[in-house]
Amino acid sequence: MVRFYMEKGTHKGLYKSIQKTLKFFQTFALLEVVHCIIGIVPTSVLVAGVQVSSRIFMVWLITHSIKPIQNEESVVLFLVAWTVTEITRYSFYTFSLLDHLPYFIKWARYNFFIILYPVGVAGELLTIYAALPYVKKTGMFSIRLPNKYNVSFDYYYFLLITMASYIPLFPQLYFHMLRQRRKVLHGEVIVEKDD
Ligand SMILES: CCCCCCCCCCCCC[C@@H](O)CC(=O)SCCNC(=O)CCNC(=O)[C@H](O)C(C)(C)COP(=O)(O)OP(=O)(O)OC[C@H]1O[C@@H](n2cnc3c(N)ncnc32)[C@H](O)[C@@H]1OP(=O)(O)O
């Protein structure tokens, strides 16, 4: 991403140039949920599920499907937030497994999110917001009556509901990370409710 910006001097075309890698890694992140379900990692299934499904949704049902929004600045916002987060997170896992975790990586893992989470969420919400006029105009992914199954679905209203769902769900993730931060960096013992 940095190389693209240095070479082109603009964010336009960035999404197109990284989309394959993005789709591959974000789709495979589903394995993180599987790992929680089968108990390979002790992470909450609910927390990992919300985190991964929101990213898959952004990648496939928003950015991939709605071409006119791919060059929005808000796309860069969430791409940068996700990228820095995952570089830090997987460095943390790798060094932890090697039993040589540098303090800076641990510190970064449990501090960067304080800024990156709101930045990422802002990028995601602004991108969905930018998609709304196109979705309304084209009626994409919507099912209109009458049809033989007597079912109707409006993707435009689905997106509005999805945006609203960030209000109860995002604080859950953010406060979870704040609790993890207190536990890992300050050694506080925190009793969490089971899923
Ligand atoms: C259908 C439409 C759905 C739409 C839903 C809409 C609502 C969505 C609202 C929410 C929006 C979220 C948006 C989000 O996409 C925005 C961003 O991400 S912006 C960027 C900032 N983001 C972050 O900082 C993300 C932080 N998240 C995480 O760190 C994790 O994803 C989290 C799932 C929260 C888990 O963190 P936690 O600290 O609880 O657990 P860990 O999994 O890190 O660690 C537990 C222990 O397991 C070990 N572990 C885990 N995985 C591995 C691995 N792969 N390899 C090795 N070890 C692993 C880890 O070391 C821990 O071990 P220990 O306890 O011994 O330290």
PDB file of C-alpha atoms and ligand atoms in Angstrom:
ATOM      1  CA  MET A   1       0.000   0.000   0.000  1.00  0.00           C
ATOM      2  CA  VAL A   2       2.810   2.402   0.909  1.00  0.00           C
ATOM      3  CA  ARG A   3       4.681   1.484  -2.285  1.00  0.00           C
ATOM      4  CA  PHE A   4       1.537   2.059  -4.358  1.00  0.00           C
ATOM      5  CA  TYR A   5       1.034   5.516  -2.855  1.00  0.00           C
ATOM      6  CA  MET A   6       4.719   6.467  -3.277  1.00  0.00           C
ATOM      7  CA  GLU A   7       4.668   5.399  -6.936  1.00  0.00           C
ATOM      8  CA  LYS A   8       1.267   6.769  -8.002  1.00  0.00           C
ATOM      9  CA  GLY A   9       0.857   9.696  -5.607  1.00  0.00           C
ATOM     10  CA  THR A  10      -2.852   8.880  -5.216  1.00  0.00           C
ATOM     11  CA  HIS A  11      -5.026   6.315  -3.452  1.00  0.00           C
ATOM     12  CA  LYS A  12      -7.085   5.815  -6.621  1.00  0.00           C
ATOM     13  CA  GLY A  13      -6.509   2.282  -7.940  1.00  0.00           C
ATOM     14  CA  LEU A  14      -5.090   1.088  -4.608  1.00  0.00           C
ATOM     15  CA  TYR A  15      -8.025  -1.219  -3.882  1.00  0.00           C
ATOM     16  CA  LYS A  16      -7.784  -2.776  -7.339  1.00  0.00           C
ATOM     17  CA  SER A  17      -4.094  -3.471  -6.902  1.00  0.00           C
ATOM     18  CA  ILE A  18      -4.451  -5.213  -3.531  1.00  0.00           C
ATOM     19  CA  GLN A  19      -7.900  -6.784  -3.859  1.00  0.00           C
ATOM     20  CA  LYS A  20      -6.735 -10.363  -4.532  1.00  0.00           C
ATOM     21  CA  THR A  21      -4.504 -10.473  -1.462  1.00  0.00           C
ATOM     22  CA  LEU A  22      -7.176  -8.774   0.631  1.00  0.00           C
ATOM     23  CA  LYS A  23      -9.912 -11.223  -0.380  1.00  0.00           C
ATOM     24  CA  PHE A  24      -7.651 -14.229   0.127  1.00  0.00           C
ATOM     25  CA  PHE A  25      -6.497 -13.346   3.641  1.00  0.00           C
ATOM     26  CA  GLN A  26      -9.774 -11.919   4.922  1.00  0.00           C
ATOM     27  CA  THR A  27     -11.699 -14.955   3.681  1.00  0.00           C
ATOM     28  CA  PHE A  28      -9.223 -17.335   5.286  1.00  0.00           C
ATOM     29  CA  ALA A  29      -9.696 -15.421   8.534  1.00  0.00           C
ATOM     30  CA  LEU A  30     -12.836 -17.572   8.833  1.00  0.00           C
ATOM     31  CA  LEU A  31     -10.427 -20.219  10.098  1.00  0.00           C
ATOM     32  CA  GLU A  32      -9.925 -18.050  13.179  1.00  0.00           C
ATOM     33  CA  VAL A  33     -13.564 -18.647  14.083  1.00  0.00           C
ATOM     34  CA  VAL A  34     -13.180 -22.380  13.381  1.00  0.00           C
ATOM     35  CA  HIS A  35     -10.106 -22.442  15.666  1.00  0.00           C
ATOM     36  CA  CYS A  36     -12.160 -20.884  18.472  1.00  0.00           C
ATOM     37  CA  ILE A  37     -15.048 -23.334  17.938  1.00  0.00           C
ATOM     38  CA  ILE A  38     -12.805 -26.412  18.041  1.00  0.00           C
ATOM     39  CA  GLY A  39     -10.833 -24.972  20.968  1.00  0.00           C
ATOM     40  CA  ILE A  40      -7.344 -24.655  19.416  1.00  0.00           C
ATOM     41  CA  VAL A  41      -7.263 -21.057  20.697  1.00  0.00           C
ATOM     42  CA  PRO A  42      -9.010 -19.795  23.828  1.00  0.00           C
ATOM     43  CA  THR A  43     -10.556 -16.713  22.140  1.00  0.00           C
ATOM     44  CA  SER A  44     -14.291 -16.038  22.528  1.00  0.00           C
ATOM     45  CA  VAL A  45     -16.224 -17.437  19.524  1.00  0.00           C
ATOM     46  CA  LEU A  46     -18.607 -14.512  19.720  1.00  0.00           C
ATOM     47  CA  VAL A  47     -15.882 -11.845  19.685  1.00  0.00           C
ATOM     48  CA  ALA A  48     -13.956 -13.530  16.859  1.00  0.00           C
ATOM     49  CA  GLY A  49     -17.209 -14.197  14.948  1.00  0.00           C
ATOM     50  CA  VAL A  50     -18.344 -10.569  14.992  1.00  0.00           C
ATOM     51  CA  GLN A  51     -14.854  -9.356  14.085  1.00  0.00           C
ATOM     52  CA  VAL A  52     -14.393 -11.742  11.144  1.00  0.00           C
ATOM     53  CA  SER A  53     -17.961 -11.556   9.771  1.00  0.00           C
ATOM     54  CA  SER A  54     -17.888  -7.753   9.646  1.00  0.00           C
ATOM     55  CA  ARG A  55     -14.656  -7.880   7.629  1.00  0.00           C
ATOM     56  CA  ILE A  56     -15.959 -10.570   5.236  1.00  0.00           C
ATOM     57  CA  PHE A  57     -19.085  -8.509   4.768  1.00  0.00           C
ATOM     58  CA  MET A  58     -17.048  -5.381   3.953  1.00  0.00           C
ATOM     59  CA  VAL A  59     -14.768  -7.236   1.552  1.00  0.00           C
ATOM     60  CA  TRP A  60     -17.313  -9.261  -0.446  1.00  0.00           C
ATOM     61  CA  LEU A  61     -20.725  -7.633  -0.105  1.00  0.00           C
ATOM     62  CA  ILE A  62     -19.569  -4.016  -0.139  1.00  0.00           C
ATOM     63  CA  THR A  63     -16.176  -3.282  -1.670  1.00  0.00           C
ATOM     64  CA  HIS A  64     -16.009  -6.178  -4.130  1.00  0.00           C
ATOM     65  CA  SER A  65     -19.647  -5.880  -5.232  1.00  0.00           C
ATOM     66  CA  ILE A  66     -19.966  -2.094  -5.524  1.00  0.00           C
ATOM     67  CA  LYS A  67     -17.283  -0.917  -7.945  1.00  0.00           C
ATOM     68  CA  PRO A  68     -18.079   2.853  -7.810  1.00  0.00           C
ATOM     69  CA  ILE A  69     -17.017   3.045  -4.154  1.00  0.00           C
ATOM     70  CA  GLN A  70     -13.681   1.270  -4.533  1.00  0.00           C
ATOM     71  CA  ASN A  71     -11.747   4.535  -4.814  1.00  0.00           C
ATOM     72  CA  GLU A  72     -13.359   6.225  -1.800  1.00  0.00           C
ATOM     73  CA  GLU A  73     -10.919   7.597   0.802  1.00  0.00           C
ATOM     74  CA  SER A  74     -12.874   5.675   3.445  1.00  0.00           C
ATOM     75  CA  VAL A  75     -11.726   2.382   1.866  1.00  0.00           C
ATOM     76  CA  VAL A  76      -8.112   3.437   2.476  1.00  0.00           C
ATOM     77  CA  LEU A  77      -9.041   4.262   6.069  1.00  0.00           C
ATOM     78  CA  PHE A  78     -10.204   0.757   6.922  1.00  0.00           C
ATOM     79  CA  LEU A  79      -7.509  -0.918   4.798  1.00  0.00           C
ATOM     80  CA  VAL A  80      -4.768   0.902   6.722  1.00  0.00           C
ATOM     81  CA  ALA A  81      -6.419   0.142  10.090  1.00  0.00           C
ATOM     82  CA  TRP A  82      -6.852  -3.576   9.280  1.00  0.00           C
ATOM     83  CA  THR A  83      -3.332  -3.910   7.852  1.00  0.00           C
ATOM     84  CA  VAL A  84      -1.458  -2.313  10.757  1.00  0.00           C
ATOM     85  CA  THR A  85      -3.598  -4.321  13.191  1.00  0.00           C
ATOM     86  CA  GLU A  86      -2.937  -7.661  11.555  1.00  0.00           C
ATOM     87  CA  ILE A  87       0.810  -7.093  11.119  1.00  0.00           C
ATOM     88  CA  THR A  88       1.005  -6.344  14.844  1.00  0.00           C
ATOM     89  CA  ARG A  89      -1.369  -9.152  15.885  1.00  0.00           C
ATOM     90  CA  TYR A  90       0.323 -11.912  13.910  1.00  0.00           C
ATOM     91  CA  SER A  91       3.795 -10.690  14.985  1.00  0.00           C
ATOM     92  CA  PHE A  92       2.490 -10.969  18.548  1.00  0.00           C
ATOM     93  CA  TYR A  93       1.286 -14.550  17.987  1.00  0.00           C
ATOM     94  CA  THR A  94       4.485 -15.594  16.200  1.00  0.00           C
ATOM     95  CA  PHE A  95       6.896 -14.185  18.803  1.00  0.00           C
ATOM     96  CA  SER A  96       4.709 -15.547  21.625  1.00  0.00           C
ATOM     97  CA  LEU A  97       4.902 -19.025  20.127  1.00  0.00           C
ATOM     98  CA  LEU A  98       8.684 -18.646  19.794  1.00  0.00           C
ATOM     99  CA  ASP A  99       8.765 -17.600  23.451  1.00  0.00           C
ATOM    100  CA  HIS A 100      10.649 -14.412  22.562  1.00  0.00           C
ATOM    101  CA  LEU A 101       8.075 -11.662  22.612  1.00  0.00           C
ATOM    102  CA  PRO A 102       9.648  -8.181  22.358  1.00  0.00           C
ATOM    103  CA  TYR A 103       7.920  -5.759  24.718  1.00  0.00           C
ATOM    104  CA  PHE A 104       7.277  -3.303  21.872  1.00  0.00           C
ATOM    105  CA  ILE A 105       5.176  -5.890  19.954  1.00  0.00           C
ATOM    106  CA  LYS A 106       3.178  -6.699  23.088  1.00  0.00           C
ATOM    107  CA  TRP A 107       2.715  -2.994  23.775  1.00  0.00           C
ATOM    108  CA  ALA A 108       1.690  -2.318  20.151  1.00  0.00           C
ATOM    109  CA  ARG A 109      -0.789  -5.241  20.143  1.00  0.00           C
ATOM    110  CA  TYR A 110      -2.578  -3.838  23.174  1.00  0.00           C
ATOM    111  CA  ASN A 111      -2.317  -0.091  22.418  1.00  0.00           C
ATOM    112  CA  PHE A 112      -2.626   0.453  18.664  1.00  0.00           C
ATOM    113  CA  PHE A 113      -6.250  -0.745  18.693  1.00  0.00           C
ATOM    114  CA  ILE A 114      -7.226   2.254  20.848  1.00  0.00           C
ATOM    115  CA  ILE A 115      -6.846   4.449  17.734  1.00  0.00           C
ATOM    116  CA  LEU A 116      -7.097   1.825  14.967  1.00  0.00           C
ATOM    117  CA  TYR A 117     -10.475   0.391  16.003  1.00  0.00           C
ATOM    118  CA  PRO A 118     -12.315   3.740  15.739  1.00  0.00           C
ATOM    119  CA  VAL A 119     -10.414   4.549  12.518  1.00  0.00           C
ATOM    120  CA  GLY A 120     -11.337   1.168  10.994  1.00  0.00           C
ATOM    121  CA  VAL A 121     -14.962   1.401  12.062  1.00  0.00           C
ATOM    122  CA  ALA A 122     -15.209   4.974  10.717  1.00  0.00           C
ATOM    123  CA  GLY A 123     -13.779   3.773   7.383  1.00  0.00           C
ATOM    124  CA  GLU A 124     -16.225   0.864   7.235  1.00  0.00           C
ATOM    125  CA  LEU A 125     -19.278   2.963   8.114  1.00  0.00           C
ATOM    126  CA  LEU A 126     -18.346   5.764   5.694  1.00  0.00           C
ATOM    127  CA  THR A 127     -17.857   3.189   2.924  1.00  0.00           C
ATOM    128  CA  ILE A 128     -21.267   1.600   3.534  1.00  0.00           C
ATOM    129  CA  TYR A 129     -22.762   5.099   3.638  1.00  0.00           C
ATOM    130  CA  ALA A 130     -21.127   5.924   0.284  1.00  0.00           C
ATOM    131  CA  ALA A 131     -22.617   2.719  -1.168  1.00  0.00           C
ATOM    132  CA  LEU A 132     -26.198   3.556  -0.204  1.00  0.00           C
ATOM    133  CA  PRO A 133     -27.176   5.723  -3.231  1.00  0.00           C
ATOM    134  CA  TYR A 134     -25.850   3.100  -5.664  1.00  0.00           C
ATOM    135  CA  VAL A 135     -27.651   0.282  -3.862  1.00  0.00           C
ATOM    136  CA  LYS A 136     -30.896   2.251  -3.830  1.00  0.00           C
ATOM    137  CA  LYS A 137     -30.604   3.159  -7.508  1.00  0.00           C
ATOM    138  CA  THR A 138     -29.747  -0.315  -8.779  1.00  0.00           C
ATOM    139  CA  GLY A 139     -31.785  -2.390  -6.316  1.00  0.00           C
ATOM    140  CA  MET A 140     -28.855  -4.817  -6.151  1.00  0.00           C
ATOM    141  CA  PHE A 141     -29.176  -7.988  -4.047  1.00  0.00           C
ATOM    142  CA  SER A 142     -32.839  -7.108  -3.459  1.00  0.00           C
ATOM    143  CA  ILE A 143     -35.838  -9.337  -4.056  1.00  0.00           C
ATOM    144  CA  ARG A 144     -39.074  -7.674  -5.033  1.00  0.00           C
ATOM    145  CA  LEU A 145     -42.641  -8.921  -4.776  1.00  0.00           C
ATOM    146  CA  PRO A 146     -44.461 -10.515  -6.446  1.00  0.00           C
ATOM    147  CA  ASN A 147     -42.422 -13.685  -6.826  1.00  0.00           C
ATOM    148  CA  LYS A 148     -43.240 -17.358  -6.552  1.00  0.00           C
ATOM    149  CA  TYR A 149     -41.752 -17.684  -3.027  1.00  0.00           C
ATOM    150  CA  ASN A 150     -43.610 -14.594  -1.781  1.00  0.00           C
ATOM    151  CA  VAL A 151     -40.416 -13.275  -0.213  1.00  0.00           C
ATOM    152  CA  SER A 152     -39.016  -9.761  -0.324  1.00  0.00           C
ATOM    153  CA  PHE A 153     -35.630  -8.415   0.699  1.00  0.00           C
ATOM    154  CA  ASP A 154     -34.242  -4.903   0.422  1.00  0.00           C
ATOM    155  CA  TYR A 155     -30.453  -4.648   0.528  1.00  0.00           C
ATOM    156  CA  TYR A 156     -30.660  -0.882   1.078  1.00  0.00           C
ATOM    157  CA  TYR A 157     -32.526  -1.348   4.379  1.00  0.00           C
ATOM    158  CA  PHE A 158     -30.277  -4.288   5.249  1.00  0.00           C
ATOM    159  CA  LEU A 159     -27.298  -1.912   4.989  1.00  0.00           C
ATOM    160  CA  LEU A 160     -29.024   0.647   7.213  1.00  0.00           C
ATOM    161  CA  ILE A 161     -29.653  -2.063   9.822  1.00  0.00           C
ATOM    162  CA  THR A 162     -26.042  -3.268   9.528  1.00  0.00           C
ATOM    163  CA  MET A 163     -24.786   0.275  10.133  1.00  0.00           C
ATOM    164  CA  ALA A 164     -27.042   0.565  13.176  1.00  0.00           C
ATOM    165  CA  SER A 165     -25.769  -2.781  14.502  1.00  0.00           C
ATOM    166  CA  TYR A 166     -22.298  -1.255  14.949  1.00  0.00           C
ATOM    167  CA  ILE A 167     -23.756   0.787  17.840  1.00  0.00           C
ATOM    168  CA  PRO A 168     -24.304  -2.199  20.172  1.00  0.00           C
ATOM    169  CA  LEU A 169     -21.600  -4.491  18.702  1.00  0.00           C
ATOM    170  CA  PHE A 170     -18.550  -2.279  18.333  1.00  0.00           C
ATOM    171  CA  PRO A 171     -18.381  -1.297  22.048  1.00  0.00           C
ATOM    172  CA  GLN A 172     -18.417  -5.022  22.941  1.00  0.00           C
ATOM    173  CA  LEU A 173     -15.246  -5.553  20.896  1.00  0.00           C
ATOM    174  CA  TYR A 174     -13.602  -2.347  22.054  1.00  0.00           C
ATOM    175  CA  PHE A 175     -14.236  -2.992  25.760  1.00  0.00           C
ATOM    176  CA  HIS A 176     -13.128  -6.589  25.326  1.00  0.00           C
ATOM    177  CA  MET A 177      -9.785  -5.322  23.986  1.00  0.00           C
ATOM    178  CA  LEU A 178      -9.523  -2.755  26.808  1.00  0.00           C
ATOM    179  CA  ARG A 179     -10.010  -5.583  29.333  1.00  0.00           C
ATOM    180  CA  GLN A 180      -7.383  -7.704  27.533  1.00  0.00           C
ATOM    181  CA  ARG A 181      -5.053  -4.704  27.638  1.00  0.00           C
ATOM    182  CA  ARG A 182      -5.467  -4.328  31.423  1.00  0.00           C
ATOM    183  CA  LYS A 183      -4.911  -8.066  31.862  1.00  0.00           C
ATOM    184  CA  VAL A 184      -1.848  -8.425  29.622  1.00  0.00           C
ATOM    185  CA  LEU A 185      -0.072  -5.108  30.188  1.00  0.00           C
ATOM    186  CA  HIS A 186      -1.034  -4.439  33.805  1.00  0.00           C
ATOM    187  CA  GLY A 187      -1.548  -7.998  35.075  1.00  0.00           C
ATOM    188  CA  GLU A 188      -5.122  -7.371  36.284  1.00  0.00           C
ATOM    189  CA  VAL A 189      -7.214 -10.483  36.920  1.00  0.00           C
ATOM    190  CA  ILE A 190     -10.480 -10.096  35.007  1.00  0.00           C
ATOM    191  CA  VAL A 191     -13.380 -12.502  35.249  1.00  0.00           C
ATOM    192  CA  GLU A 192     -15.221 -12.647  31.905  1.00  0.00           C
ATOM    193  CA  LYS A 193     -18.648 -14.152  31.344  1.00  0.00           C
ATOM    194  CA  ASP A 194     -18.726 -17.326  29.191  1.00  0.00           C
ATOM    195  CA  ASP A 195     -20.048 -17.038  25.583  1.00  0.00           C
TER     196      ASP A 195
HETATM  197  C1  LIG B   1     -23.493 -10.079   8.017  1.00  0.00           C
HETATM  198  C2  LIG B   1     -23.087  -8.731   8.399  1.00  0.00           C
HETATM  199  C3  LIG B   1     -22.354  -8.643   9.699  1.00  0.00           C
HETATM  200  C4  LIG B   1     -22.037  -7.254  10.030  1.00  0.00           C
HETATM  201  C5  LIG B   1     -21.714  -7.057  11.482  1.00  0.00           C
HETATM  202  C6  LIG B   1     -21.637  -5.628  11.767  1.00  0.00           C
HETATM  203  C7  LIG B   1     -21.276  -5.270  13.165  1.00  0.00           C
HETATM  204  C8  LIG B   1     -19.820  -5.181  13.406  1.00  0.00           C
HETATM  205  C9  LIG B   1     -19.410  -4.344  14.525  1.00  0.00           C
HETATM  206  C10 LIG B   1     -17.939  -4.532  14.828  1.00  0.00           C
HETATM  207  C11 LIG B   1     -17.044  -3.852  13.910  1.00  0.00           C
HETATM  208  C12 LIG B   1     -15.616  -4.347  13.924  1.00  0.00           C
HETATM  209  C13 LIG B   1     -14.938  -3.738  12.805  1.00  0.00           C
HETATM  210  C14 LIG B   1     -13.505  -4.143  12.599  1.00  0.00           C
HETATM  211  O1  LIG B   1     -13.420  -4.816  11.368  1.00  0.00           O
HETATM  212  C15 LIG B   1     -12.669  -2.928  12.549  1.00  0.00           C
HETATM  213  C16 LIG B   1     -11.223  -3.205  12.742  1.00  0.00           C
HETATM  214  O2  LIG B   1     -10.725  -4.278  12.913  1.00  0.00           O
HETATM  215  S1  LIG B   1     -10.298  -1.832  12.711  1.00  0.00           S
HETATM  216  C17 LIG B   1      -8.667  -2.291  13.176  1.00  0.00           C
HETATM  217  C18 LIG B   1      -8.491  -2.474  14.683  1.00  0.00           C
HETATM  218  N1  LIG B   1      -8.864  -3.780  15.020  1.00  0.00           N
HETATM  219  C19 LIG B   1      -8.349  -4.472  16.047  1.00  0.00           C
HETATM  220  O3  LIG B   1      -7.512  -4.011  16.806  1.00  0.00           O
HETATM  221  C20 LIG B   1      -8.841  -5.850  16.157  1.00  0.00           C
HETATM  222  C21 LIG B   1      -8.548  -6.418  17.451  1.00  0.00           C
HETATM  223  N2  LIG B   1      -9.088  -7.730  17.413  1.00  0.00           N
HETATM  224  C22 LIG B   1      -8.420  -8.777  17.835  1.00  0.00           C
HETATM  225  O4  LIG B   1      -7.342  -8.666  18.315  1.00  0.00           O
HETATM  226  C23 LIG B   1      -8.999 -10.117  17.700  1.00  0.00           C
HETATM  227  O5  LIG B   1      -9.570 -10.158  16.458  1.00  0.00           O
HETATM  228  C24 LIG B   1      -9.999 -10.562  18.761  1.00  0.00           C
HETATM  229  C25 LIG B   1     -10.972 -11.504  18.112  1.00  0.00           C
HETATM  230  C26 LIG B   1     -10.721  -9.383  19.377  1.00  0.00           C
HETATM  231  C27 LIG B   1      -9.350 -11.422  19.802  1.00  0.00           C
HETATM  232  O6  LIG B   1      -8.482 -10.833  20.667  1.00  0.00           O
HETATM  233  P1  LIG B   1      -8.124 -11.499  22.094  1.00  0.00           P
HETATM  234  O7  LIG B   1      -7.016 -10.669  22.664  1.00  0.00           O
HETATM  235  O8  LIG B   1      -9.321 -11.718  22.913  1.00  0.00           O
HETATM  236  O9  LIG B   1      -7.654 -12.949  21.801  1.00  0.00           O
HETATM  237  P2  LIG B   1      -6.518 -13.521  20.904  1.00  0.00           P
HETATM  238  O10 LIG B   1      -7.181 -14.395  19.904  1.00  0.00           O
HETATM  239  O11 LIG B   1      -5.619 -12.491  20.353  1.00  0.00           O
HETATM  240  O12 LIG B   1      -5.626 -14.361  21.917  1.00  0.00           O
HETATM  241  C28 LIG B   1      -6.092 -15.390  22.815  1.00  0.00           C
HETATM  242  C29 LIG B   1      -4.952 -16.368  23.013  1.00  0.00           C
HETATM  243  O13 LIG B   1      -4.858 -17.204  21.872  1.00  0.00           O
HETATM  244  C30 LIG B   1      -3.601 -17.065  21.253  1.00  0.00           C
HETATM  245  N3  LIG B   1      -3.799 -17.083  19.809  1.00  0.00           N
HETATM  246  C31 LIG B   1      -4.880 -16.664  19.151  1.00  0.00           C
HETATM  247  N4  LIG B   1      -4.752 -16.826  17.825  1.00  0.00           N
HETATM  248  C32 LIG B   1      -3.522 -17.351  17.649  1.00  0.00           C
HETATM  249  C33 LIG B   1      -2.794 -17.738  16.498  1.00  0.00           C
HETATM  250  N5  LIG B   1      -3.301 -17.611  15.264  1.00  0.00           N
HETATM  251  N6  LIG B   1      -1.572 -18.248  16.672  1.00  0.00           N
HETATM  252  C34 LIG B   1      -1.048 -18.394  17.905  1.00  0.00           C
HETATM  253  N7  LIG B   1      -1.688 -18.034  19.059  1.00  0.00           N
HETATM  254  C35 LIG B   1      -2.908 -17.524  18.915  1.00  0.00           C
HETATM  255  C36 LIG B   1      -3.071 -15.741  21.756  1.00  0.00           C
HETATM  256  O14 LIG B   1      -1.688 -15.661  21.748  1.00  0.00           O
HETATM  257  C37 LIG B   1      -3.610 -15.724  23.167  1.00  0.00           C
HETATM  258  O15 LIG B   1      -2.804 -16.549  23.982  1.00  0.00           O
HETATM  259  P3  LIG B   1      -2.459 -16.144  25.478  1.00  0.00           P
HETATM  260  O16 LIG B   1      -3.779 -15.988  26.192  1.00  0.00           O
HETATM  261  O17 LIG B   1      -1.626 -17.273  25.990  1.00  0.00           O
HETATM  262  O18 LIG B   1      -1.683 -14.854  25.373  1.00  0.00           O
END
